[in-house]
Amino acid sequence: MFFLTGLRQIHDAYHSSLGLPRWANHAVMLVQSVLMMNAMHAVRWNHLRHHRLCLAEGDVEAASAQMSAAGALLYGPVFPLRLLATAWRLGDAATRRWIALEFGAMAVWALAAFALLDIWALQYHTMAMLAGECFTAFFCVWTVHHDCPRDETMARTSRWALANAVFYGMFFHIEHHVFPAVPTCHLPLLARRLEVVVPLLGRVTP
């Protein structure tokens, strides 16, 4: 639950749709980098590029969309490393500074959890977050983009209330690509409005 809610919160921070000042969005990403054990400014850089290129060449975030489900799961541990390497290599100086700061903060957290404090709950949380990151290529990318041609419908959506409740609206994905600035909490309303205007959108399901 923590990982899923963290994913949705950090995603809104990427798009500056938390209703916070610019500096506060960066602060949220820094804190969540430690709590979720990934450099969120690296993920943000790739995610915003994903919105520009969506499924085209150079869209590193969407690489698993072209794989089978099993392939996306096996690719999972490589995915965060590839995002990091791409953002570090192609990102600007500010992005690299944030990534370096986030890795430093994560190192301090890991040192405290496993050596200085030796608290089992913190150790479990850290390992659980690292494991969660290994499944994002499947759950956050493959499920919402597989078999979607770039020149037609680039993403999928779901009207299944249970799935959207469990995954906090993550599967309203074509709605997100059409209007990326809309906060996650308003995606159900956006979906209902789009359903009236473009009913075909609701048929491209995960």
mmCIF file of C-alpha atoms in Angstrom:
data_model
loop_
_atom_site.group_PDB
_atom_site.id
_atom_site.type_symbol
_atom_site.label_atom_id
_atom_site.label_comp_id
_atom_site.label_asym_id
_atom_site.label_seq_id
_atom_site.Cartn_x
_atom_site.Cartn_y
_atom_site.Cartn_z
ATOM 1 C CA MET A 1 0.000 0.000 0.000
ATOM 2 C CA PHE A 2 2.818 2.401 0.838
ATOM 3 C CA PHE A 3 4.523 1.728 -2.482
ATOM 4 C CA LEU A 4 1.327 2.166 -4.494
ATOM 5 C CA THR A 5 0.336 5.396 -2.787
ATOM 6 C CA GLY A 6 3.913 6.622 -3.133
ATOM 7 C CA LEU A 7 3.816 5.937 -6.862
ATOM 8 C CA ARG A 8 0.705 8.039 -7.315
ATOM 9 C CA GLN A 9 1.969 10.890 -5.151
ATOM 10 C CA ILE A 10 5.368 11.050 -6.821
ATOM 11 C CA HIS A 11 3.757 10.843 -10.254
ATOM 12 C CA ASP A 12 1.770 14.007 -9.514
ATOM 13 C CA ALA A 13 4.994 15.634 -8.310
ATOM 14 C CA TYR A 14 6.602 14.876 -11.697
ATOM 15 C CA HIS A 15 3.812 16.817 -13.390
ATOM 16 C CA SER A 16 3.648 19.574 -10.746
ATOM 17 C CA SER A 17 0.002 18.709 -10.105
ATOM 18 C CA LEU A 18 0.142 18.333 -6.317
ATOM 19 C CA GLY A 19 -0.842 21.964 -5.902
ATOM 20 C CA LEU A 20 2.558 22.797 -4.407
ATOM 21 C CA PRO A 21 5.208 25.380 -5.333
ATOM 22 C CA ARG A 22 7.947 24.215 -7.691
ATOM 23 C CA TRP A 23 10.512 23.856 -4.894
ATOM 24 C CA ALA A 24 8.107 21.746 -2.850
ATOM 25 C CA ASN A 25 7.604 19.297 -5.723
ATOM 26 C CA HIS A 26 11.380 18.799 -5.808
ATOM 27 C CA ALA A 27 11.383 18.318 -2.036
ATOM 28 C CA VAL A 28 8.662 15.655 -2.327
ATOM 29 C CA MET A 29 10.754 13.836 -4.927
ATOM 30 C CA LEU A 30 13.812 13.974 -2.675
ATOM 31 C CA VAL A 31 11.933 12.585 0.335
ATOM 32 C CA GLN A 32 10.239 9.891 -1.729
ATOM 33 C CA SER A 33 13.584 8.890 -3.227
ATOM 34 C CA VAL A 34 14.662 7.846 0.252
ATOM 35 C CA LEU A 35 11.344 6.300 1.265
ATOM 36 C CA MET A 36 10.956 4.360 -2.015
ATOM 37 C CA MET A 37 14.654 3.674 -2.686
ATOM 38 C CA ASN A 38 14.995 5.148 -6.159
ATOM 39 C CA ALA A 39 16.323 8.429 -7.537
ATOM 40 C CA MET A 40 13.010 10.057 -8.384
ATOM 41 C CA HIS A 41 14.519 12.893 -10.402
ATOM 42 C CA ALA A 42 15.921 10.248 -12.759
ATOM 43 C CA VAL A 43 12.487 8.661 -13.042
ATOM 44 C CA ARG A 44 10.919 12.088 -13.571
ATOM 45 C CA TRP A 45 13.321 12.940 -16.390
ATOM 46 C CA ASN A 46 12.457 9.721 -18.217
ATOM 47 C CA HIS A 47 8.736 10.067 -17.501
ATOM 48 C CA LEU A 48 8.457 13.548 -18.969
ATOM 49 C CA ARG A 49 10.432 12.333 -21.984
ATOM 50 C CA HIS A 50 8.006 9.410 -22.229
ATOM 51 C CA HIS A 51 5.159 11.904 -22.592
ATOM 52 C CA ARG A 52 6.982 13.663 -25.422
ATOM 53 C CA LEU A 53 8.035 10.509 -27.311
ATOM 54 C CA CYS A 54 5.396 8.005 -26.123
ATOM 55 C CA LEU A 55 6.333 4.598 -27.599
ATOM 56 C CA ALA A 56 8.680 6.134 -30.181
ATOM 57 C CA GLU A 57 12.406 5.513 -30.464
ATOM 58 C CA GLY A 58 14.208 6.882 -27.434
ATOM 59 C CA ASP A 59 11.301 6.313 -25.030
ATOM 60 C CA VAL A 60 13.288 4.330 -22.471
ATOM 61 C CA GLU A 61 10.458 4.259 -19.942
ATOM 62 C CA ALA A 62 8.147 2.422 -22.353
ATOM 63 C CA ALA A 63 10.667 -0.229 -23.461
ATOM 64 C CA SER A 64 8.830 -3.015 -21.630
ATOM 65 C CA ALA A 65 5.599 -2.233 -23.515
ATOM 66 C CA GLN A 66 7.035 -4.032 -26.532
ATOM 67 C CA MET A 67 7.760 -7.190 -24.507
ATOM 68 C CA SER A 68 5.600 -10.085 -23.425
ATOM 69 C CA ALA A 69 4.218 -10.029 -19.895
ATOM 70 C CA ALA A 70 6.883 -12.510 -18.781
ATOM 71 C CA GLY A 71 9.563 -10.484 -20.547
ATOM 72 C CA ALA A 72 8.461 -7.308 -18.758
ATOM 73 C CA LEU A 73 8.642 -9.090 -15.398
ATOM 74 C CA LEU A 74 12.140 -10.428 -16.124
ATOM 75 C CA TYR A 75 13.230 -6.988 -17.328
ATOM 76 C CA GLY A 76 12.060 -5.484 -14.044
ATOM 77 C CA PRO A 77 15.381 -5.371 -12.109
ATOM 78 C CA VAL A 78 17.126 -3.768 -15.112
ATOM 79 C CA PHE A 79 14.475 -1.094 -15.587
ATOM 80 C CA PRO A 80 15.377 1.284 -12.699
ATOM 81 C CA LEU A 81 19.071 1.033 -13.609
ATOM 82 C CA ARG A 82 18.362 1.906 -17.218
ATOM 83 C CA LEU A 83 16.253 4.896 -16.216
ATOM 84 C CA LEU A 84 19.054 6.092 -13.964
ATOM 85 C CA ALA A 85 21.763 5.655 -16.601
ATOM 86 C CA THR A 86 19.707 7.449 -19.266
ATOM 87 C CA ALA A 87 18.834 10.423 -17.054
ATOM 88 C CA TRP A 88 22.432 10.754 -15.874
ATOM 89 C CA ARG A 89 23.789 10.584 -19.426
ATOM 90 C CA LEU A 90 21.254 12.825 -21.178
ATOM 91 C CA GLY A 91 19.845 14.971 -18.377
ATOM 92 C CA ASP A 92 20.962 18.496 -17.619
ATOM 93 C CA ALA A 93 23.294 19.516 -14.789
ATOM 94 C CA ALA A 94 20.426 20.235 -12.386
ATOM 95 C CA THR A 95 18.974 16.761 -12.922
ATOM 96 C CA ARG A 96 22.353 15.162 -12.240
ATOM 97 C CA ARG A 97 22.751 17.206 -9.061
ATOM 98 C CA TRP A 98 19.370 16.058 -7.795
ATOM 99 C CA ILE A 99 20.196 12.435 -8.640
ATOM 100 C CA ALA A 100 23.510 12.683 -6.778
ATOM 101 C CA LEU A 101 21.764 14.225 -3.760
ATOM 102 C CA GLU A 102 19.105 11.512 -3.786
ATOM 103 C CA PHE A 103 21.679 8.736 -3.925
ATOM 104 C CA GLY A 104 23.550 10.343 -1.058
ATOM 105 C CA ALA A 105 20.343 10.508 0.994
ATOM 106 C CA MET A 106 19.527 6.883 0.171
ATOM 107 C CA ALA A 107 23.008 5.816 1.246
ATOM 108 C CA VAL A 108 22.602 7.586 4.599
ATOM 109 C CA TRP A 109 19.188 5.922 5.067
ATOM 110 C CA ALA A 110 20.583 2.455 4.272
ATOM 111 C CA LEU A 111 23.554 2.985 6.587
ATOM 112 C CA ALA A 112 21.260 4.025 9.408
ATOM 113 C CA ALA A 113 18.783 1.193 8.843
ATOM 114 C CA PHE A 114 21.296 -1.635 8.499
ATOM 115 C CA ALA A 115 24.295 -0.507 10.580
ATOM 116 C CA LEU A 116 23.793 2.442 12.899
ATOM 117 C CA LEU A 117 20.259 1.794 14.148
ATOM 118 C CA ASP A 118 19.842 -1.842 13.105
ATOM 119 C CA ILE A 119 16.060 -1.599 13.189
ATOM 120 C CA TRP A 120 14.332 -4.568 11.569
ATOM 121 C CA ALA A 121 11.258 -2.573 10.488
ATOM 122 C CA LEU A 122 13.398 -0.081 8.565
ATOM 123 C CA GLN A 123 15.408 -2.899 6.999
ATOM 124 C CA TYR A 124 12.214 -4.653 5.900
ATOM 125 C CA HIS A 125 10.817 -1.408 4.473
ATOM 126 C CA THR A 126 14.006 -0.764 2.490
ATOM 127 C CA MET A 127 14.074 -4.262 0.997
ATOM 128 C CA ALA A 128 10.353 -4.138 0.226
ATOM 129 C CA MET A 129 10.771 -0.841 -1.647
ATOM 130 C CA LEU A 130 13.718 -2.224 -3.660
ATOM 131 C CA ALA A 131 11.598 -5.244 -4.549
ATOM 132 C CA GLY A 132 8.711 -2.992 -5.551
ATOM 133 C CA GLU A 133 10.947 -1.048 -7.922
ATOM 134 C CA CYS A 134 11.710 -4.307 -9.725
ATOM 135 C CA PHE A 135 8.042 -4.687 -10.674
ATOM 136 C CA THR A 136 7.398 -1.180 -12.023
ATOM 137 C CA ALA A 137 8.326 -2.115 -15.601
ATOM 138 C CA PHE A 138 5.412 -4.556 -15.571
ATOM 139 C CA PHE A 139 2.779 -2.862 -13.404
ATOM 140 C CA CYS A 140 3.421 0.782 -14.301
ATOM 141 C CA VAL A 141 4.370 0.434 -17.970
ATOM 142 C CA TRP A 142 3.456 -2.891 -19.560
ATOM 143 C CA THR A 143 -0.089 -3.060 -18.165
ATOM 144 C CA VAL A 144 -1.019 0.356 -19.556
ATOM 145 C CA HIS A 145 0.923 0.385 -22.841
ATOM 146 C CA HIS A 146 1.278 -3.156 -24.198
ATOM 147 C CA ASP A 147 0.083 -3.691 -27.793
ATOM 148 C CA CYS A 148 -0.675 0.003 -28.213
ATOM 149 C CA PRO A 149 0.436 1.394 -31.604
ATOM 150 C CA ARG A 150 1.933 4.865 -31.365
ATOM 151 C CA ASP A 151 -0.041 6.255 -34.296
ATOM 152 C CA GLU A 152 -3.388 5.164 -32.826
ATOM 153 C CA THR A 153 -4.198 4.727 -29.117
ATOM 154 C CA MET A 154 -0.946 5.140 -27.183
ATOM 155 C CA ALA A 155 -2.232 3.932 -23.819
ATOM 156 C CA ARG A 156 -4.954 1.912 -22.148
ATOM 157 C CA THR A 157 -7.648 2.725 -19.645
ATOM 158 C CA SER A 158 -9.919 0.827 -17.282
ATOM 159 C CA ARG A 159 -13.419 1.444 -16.039
ATOM 160 C CA TRP A 160 -13.205 -1.461 -13.552
ATOM 161 C CA ALA A 161 -13.955 0.210 -10.218
ATOM 162 C CA LEU A 162 -12.170 -2.416 -8.104
ATOM 163 C CA ALA A 163 -8.901 -2.171 -10.074
ATOM 164 C CA ASN A 164 -8.975 1.609 -9.936
ATOM 165 C CA ALA A 165 -9.638 1.551 -6.203
ATOM 166 C CA VAL A 166 -6.832 -0.936 -5.483
ATOM 167 C CA PHE A 167 -4.304 0.819 -7.720
ATOM 168 C CA TYR A 168 -5.441 4.383 -6.914
ATOM 169 C CA GLY A 169 -6.490 5.347 -10.435
ATOM 170 C CA MET A 170 -3.301 4.198 -12.168
ATOM 171 C CA PHE A 171 -5.277 2.518 -14.945
ATOM 172 C CA PHE A 172 -6.903 5.769 -16.099
ATOM 173 C CA HIS A 173 -3.844 5.999 -18.287
ATOM 174 C CA ILE A 174 -5.034 7.247 -21.648
ATOM 175 C CA GLU A 175 -6.804 10.024 -19.764
ATOM 176 C CA HIS A 176 -3.487 10.902 -18.160
ATOM 177 C CA HIS A 177 -1.703 11.019 -21.518
ATOM 178 C CA VAL A 178 -4.361 13.250 -23.028
ATOM 179 C CA PHE A 179 -4.359 15.623 -20.032
ATOM 180 C CA PRO A 180 -1.123 15.013 -18.056
ATOM 181 C CA ALA A 181 -1.596 18.045 -15.792
ATOM 182 C CA VAL A 182 -4.806 16.653 -14.251
ATOM 183 C CA PRO A 183 -4.105 15.351 -10.701
ATOM 184 C CA THR A 184 -4.610 11.652 -10.046
ATOM 185 C CA CYS A 185 -7.554 12.325 -7.734
ATOM 186 C CA HIS A 186 -9.481 13.953 -10.597
ATOM 187 C CA LEU A 187 -8.846 11.250 -13.236
ATOM 188 C CA PRO A 188 -12.160 9.412 -12.551
ATOM 189 C CA LEU A 189 -14.074 12.645 -13.241
ATOM 190 C CA LEU A 190 -11.982 13.269 -16.367
ATOM 191 C CA ALA A 191 -12.712 9.721 -17.548
ATOM 192 C CA ARG A 192 -16.461 10.240 -17.155
ATOM 193 C CA ARG A 193 -16.321 13.473 -19.122
ATOM 194 C CA LEU A 194 -14.218 11.959 -21.906
ATOM 195 C CA GLU A 195 -16.570 8.978 -22.064
ATOM 196 C CA VAL A 196 -19.332 11.339 -23.201
ATOM 197 C CA VAL A 197 -17.210 12.977 -25.895
ATOM 198 C CA VAL A 198 -14.976 10.079 -27.033
ATOM 199 C CA PRO A 199 -16.616 6.802 -25.912
ATOM 200 C CA LEU A 200 -14.082 4.700 -27.834
ATOM 201 C CA LEU A 201 -11.370 5.608 -25.317
ATOM 202 C CA GLY A 202 -12.974 3.439 -22.664
ATOM 203 C CA ARG A 203 -12.648 0.321 -24.812
ATOM 204 C CA VAL A 204 -8.833 0.141 -24.789
ATOM 205 C CA THR A 205 -8.505 -1.757 -21.522
ATOM 206 C CA PRO A 206 -5.494 -3.361 -19.756
#
